[in-house]
C-alpha atoms as one frame of an Amber mdcrd trajectory, in Angstrom:
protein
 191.180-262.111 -49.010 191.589-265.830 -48.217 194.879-267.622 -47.372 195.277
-271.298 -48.251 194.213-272.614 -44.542 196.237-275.885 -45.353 192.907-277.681
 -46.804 193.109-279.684 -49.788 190.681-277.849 -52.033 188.228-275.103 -50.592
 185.571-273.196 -52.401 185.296-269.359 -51.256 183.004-267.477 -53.133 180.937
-267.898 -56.307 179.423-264.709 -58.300 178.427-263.313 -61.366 178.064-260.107
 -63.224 176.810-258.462 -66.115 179.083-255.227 -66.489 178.594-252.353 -68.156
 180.515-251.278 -71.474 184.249-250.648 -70.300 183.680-251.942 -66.747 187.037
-252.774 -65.529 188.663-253.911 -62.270 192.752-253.789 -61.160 195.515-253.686
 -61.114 194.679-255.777 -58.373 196.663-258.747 -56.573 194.496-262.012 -54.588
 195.906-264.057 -52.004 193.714-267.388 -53.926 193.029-268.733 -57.147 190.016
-267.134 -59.030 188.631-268.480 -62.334 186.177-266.214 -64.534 184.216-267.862
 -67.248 182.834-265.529 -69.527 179.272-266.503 -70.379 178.121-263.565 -72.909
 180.544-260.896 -74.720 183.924-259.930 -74.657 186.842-258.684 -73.005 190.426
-258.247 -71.891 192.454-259.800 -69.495 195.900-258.388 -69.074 198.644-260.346
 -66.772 202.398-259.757 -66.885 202.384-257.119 -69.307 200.579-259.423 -71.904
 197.138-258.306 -73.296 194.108-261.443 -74.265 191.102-260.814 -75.522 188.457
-263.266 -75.016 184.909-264.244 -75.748 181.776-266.492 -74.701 182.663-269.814
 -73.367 186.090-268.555 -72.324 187.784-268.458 -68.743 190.805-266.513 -67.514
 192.682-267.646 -64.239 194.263-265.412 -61.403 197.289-266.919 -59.648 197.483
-265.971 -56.038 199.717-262.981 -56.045 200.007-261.960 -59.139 198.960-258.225
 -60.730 196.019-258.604 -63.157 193.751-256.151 -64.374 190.635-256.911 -66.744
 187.521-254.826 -68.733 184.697-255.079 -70.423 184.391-254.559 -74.275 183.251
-250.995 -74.779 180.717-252.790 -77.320 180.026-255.675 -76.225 180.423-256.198
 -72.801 180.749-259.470 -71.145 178.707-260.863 -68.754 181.237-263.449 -66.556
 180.767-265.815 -63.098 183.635-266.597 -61.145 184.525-268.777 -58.003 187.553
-267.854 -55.639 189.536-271.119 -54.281 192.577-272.550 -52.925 194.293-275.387
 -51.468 197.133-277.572 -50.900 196.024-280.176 -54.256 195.167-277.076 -56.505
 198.608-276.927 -58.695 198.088-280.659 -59.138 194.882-280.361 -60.263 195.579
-277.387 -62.769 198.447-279.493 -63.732 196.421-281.735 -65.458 194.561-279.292
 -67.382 195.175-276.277 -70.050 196.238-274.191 -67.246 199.670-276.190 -66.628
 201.057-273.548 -69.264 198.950-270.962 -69.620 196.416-268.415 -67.604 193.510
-268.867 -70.521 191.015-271.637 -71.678 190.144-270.949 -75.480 186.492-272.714
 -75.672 186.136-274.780 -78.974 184.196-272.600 -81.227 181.012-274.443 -81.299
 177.801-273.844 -79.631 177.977-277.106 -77.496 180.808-275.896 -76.399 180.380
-272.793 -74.778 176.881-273.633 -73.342 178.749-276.377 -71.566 181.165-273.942
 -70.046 178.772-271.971 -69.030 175.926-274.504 -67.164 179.618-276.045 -65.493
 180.603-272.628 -63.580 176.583-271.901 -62.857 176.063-275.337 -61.725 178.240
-274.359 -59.274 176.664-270.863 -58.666 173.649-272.431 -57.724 175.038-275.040
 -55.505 176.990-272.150 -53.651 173.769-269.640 -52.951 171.761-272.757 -52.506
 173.474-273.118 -49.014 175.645-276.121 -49.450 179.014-274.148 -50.328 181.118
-276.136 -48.106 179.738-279.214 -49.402 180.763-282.069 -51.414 178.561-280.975
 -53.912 179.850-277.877 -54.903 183.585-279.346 -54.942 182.121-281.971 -57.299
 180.358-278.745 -59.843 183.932-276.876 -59.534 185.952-279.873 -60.463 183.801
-281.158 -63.344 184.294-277.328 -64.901 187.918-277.849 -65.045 187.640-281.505
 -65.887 185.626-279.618 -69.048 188.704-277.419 -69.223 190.803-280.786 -69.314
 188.523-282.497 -71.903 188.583-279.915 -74.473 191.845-279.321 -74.570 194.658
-281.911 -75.165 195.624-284.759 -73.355 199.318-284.194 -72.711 201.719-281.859
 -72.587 203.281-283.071 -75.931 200.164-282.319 -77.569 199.233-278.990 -75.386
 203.114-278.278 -77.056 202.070-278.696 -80.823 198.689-277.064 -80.418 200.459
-273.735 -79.193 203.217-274.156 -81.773 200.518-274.829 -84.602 198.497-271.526
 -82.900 201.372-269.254 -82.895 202.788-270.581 -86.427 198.857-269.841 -88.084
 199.369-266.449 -86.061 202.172-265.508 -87.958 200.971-266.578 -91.411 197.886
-264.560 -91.406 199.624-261.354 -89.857 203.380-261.412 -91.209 202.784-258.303
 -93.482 201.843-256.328 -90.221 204.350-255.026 -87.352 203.749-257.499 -84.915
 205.414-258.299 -81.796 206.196-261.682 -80.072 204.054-260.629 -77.224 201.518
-260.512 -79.519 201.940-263.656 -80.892 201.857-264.886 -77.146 198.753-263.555
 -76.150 196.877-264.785 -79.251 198.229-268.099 -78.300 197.505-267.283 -74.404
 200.952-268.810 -72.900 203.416-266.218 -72.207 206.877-265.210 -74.196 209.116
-267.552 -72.444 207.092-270.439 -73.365 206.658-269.670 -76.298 210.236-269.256
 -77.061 211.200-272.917 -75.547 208.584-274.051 -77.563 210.346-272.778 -81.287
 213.589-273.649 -79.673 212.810-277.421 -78.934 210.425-277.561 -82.312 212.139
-275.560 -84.956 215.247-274.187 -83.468 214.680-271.053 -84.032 213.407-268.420
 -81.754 210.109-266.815 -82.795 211.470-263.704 -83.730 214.002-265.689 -86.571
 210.665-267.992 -87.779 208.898-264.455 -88.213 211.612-263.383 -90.001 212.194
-266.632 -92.121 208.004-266.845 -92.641 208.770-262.997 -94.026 212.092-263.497
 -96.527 210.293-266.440 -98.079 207.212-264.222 -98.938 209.302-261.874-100.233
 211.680-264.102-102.079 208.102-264.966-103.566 207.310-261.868-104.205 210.712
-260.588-106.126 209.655-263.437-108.851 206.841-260.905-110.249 208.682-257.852
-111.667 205.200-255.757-111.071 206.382-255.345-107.602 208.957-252.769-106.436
 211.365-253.297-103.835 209.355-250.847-101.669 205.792-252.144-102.484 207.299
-256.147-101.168 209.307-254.532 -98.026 206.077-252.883 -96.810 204.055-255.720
 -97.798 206.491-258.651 -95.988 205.765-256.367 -92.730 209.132-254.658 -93.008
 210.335-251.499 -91.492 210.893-250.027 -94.922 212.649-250.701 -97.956 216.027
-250.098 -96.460 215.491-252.170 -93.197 214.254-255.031 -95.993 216.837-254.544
 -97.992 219.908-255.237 -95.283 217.958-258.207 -93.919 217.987-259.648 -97.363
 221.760-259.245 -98.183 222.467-260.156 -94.871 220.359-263.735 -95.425 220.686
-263.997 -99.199 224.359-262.507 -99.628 222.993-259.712-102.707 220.726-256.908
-102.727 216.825-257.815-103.425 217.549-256.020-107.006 220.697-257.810-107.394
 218.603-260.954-106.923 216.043-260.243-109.192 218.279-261.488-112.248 219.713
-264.276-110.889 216.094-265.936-110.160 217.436-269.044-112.330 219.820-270.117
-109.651 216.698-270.669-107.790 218.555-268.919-104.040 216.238-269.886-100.974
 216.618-268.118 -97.893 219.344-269.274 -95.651 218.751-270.061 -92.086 218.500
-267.003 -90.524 219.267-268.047 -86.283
């Protein structure tokens, strides 16, 4: 363990690893920052109670003094490099890049991108075991891996806000039908729950848990206008409970029963706001 000595940026260690299916380390607290980069394979990285999986090309950050707890894919392990740091200008510089919200980088899924990633973090590797680890040099290596980190990702925190928001929303679409959980919507997006919920709240005015619901009614309000479908068949397939969970949300947001709507289709009802 290494306190913050009062220095504005200090490099402690540099490593890397190729671990073996299911190779796992924590719960486990630091008293620095520590950035892995995964290089090959996948994994999990699990930080206040939230679970994100991640692949080549992308990083996970430990905050000083926080639980975390991480492992290898039972199939395809990753093979990760890391560097431990700290100082008194680090929360300015991570200010400034995706981590200002979150604990993850998601690499752009391209080739070019994850190779750079990964010759940023084992630029500084070799820089490190080459002997010059308190040098300007490896500083430089450290900060142009974040400054990749920076240039990937949005510019501003308006844009970091839409990004998430457009994440979370595509999240939803493609998984609606299934019983998800805000937390999982969170960890796909890799910011945590709270953010998450400012972020519908300033955006759509709605808390996550209403759009989900909202995204759901209006599939099944879809759904009602083809008489092949039963009730059942549209409550399981909107990712409801069951029919009779379905079937209370509905009158409670549409004011009739599902089969009591079914007739009156020619008033052309849309879901009310559901907050």
């Amino acid at each position: 363990m290494y306190p913050n000595t009062g220095s504005p940026f200090s490099i402690y260690f540099c490593g890397s690893e190729q671990c073996v299916p299911g190779h796992f380390f924590g719960p486990a607290v630091r008293t620095h920052y520590l950035i892995h980069v995964v290089l090959h394979g996948a994994g999990i990285y699990q930080r206040n109670g939230q679970t994100y999986r991640l692949h080549a090309g992308d990083a996970f950050l430990i905050f000083p003094l926080e639980s975390t707890y991480y492992q290898a894919d039972q199939n395809d392990p990753w093979e990760y490099a890391w560097i431990g740091f700290d100082g008194t200008m680090v929360p300015l510089l991570l200010e400034n890049t995706c981590f200002r919200n979150s604990c993850i980088y998601r690499c752009p899924d391209s080739p070019d991108a994850k190779e750079s990633a990964a010759q940023r973090v084992l630029a500084a590797l070799q820089t490190f075991h080459g002997g010059n680890n308190h040098s300007i040099s490896l500083a430089g290596d450290v900060l142009k891996l974040f400054g990749l980190m920076q240039e990937e990702s949005v510019s501003s925190s308006e844009s970091y806000s839409k990004q998430y928001l457009a994440k979370a929303k595509e999240y939803m679409e493609n998984n609606f039908s299934y019983h998800i959980r805000i937390s999982d919507i969170a960890s796909f997006v890799g910011i945590d729950r709270t953010y998450l919920y400012r972020l519908f709240m300033e955006e759509e005015h709605l808390s996550p848990k209403q759009y989900l619901f909202q995204l759901r009614l209006r599939n099944a309000v879809n759904m009602l206008r083809d008489p092949r479908y039963t009730v059942t068949e549209i409550a399981y397939s909107c990712g409801f409970k069951d029919a009779s969970a379905f079937c209370n949300y509905f009158k409670k947001a549409m004011g009739v029963t599902p089969r009591k709507y079914r007739p009156d289709l020619t008033l052309e009802k849309t879901p009310s706001e559901h907050r």
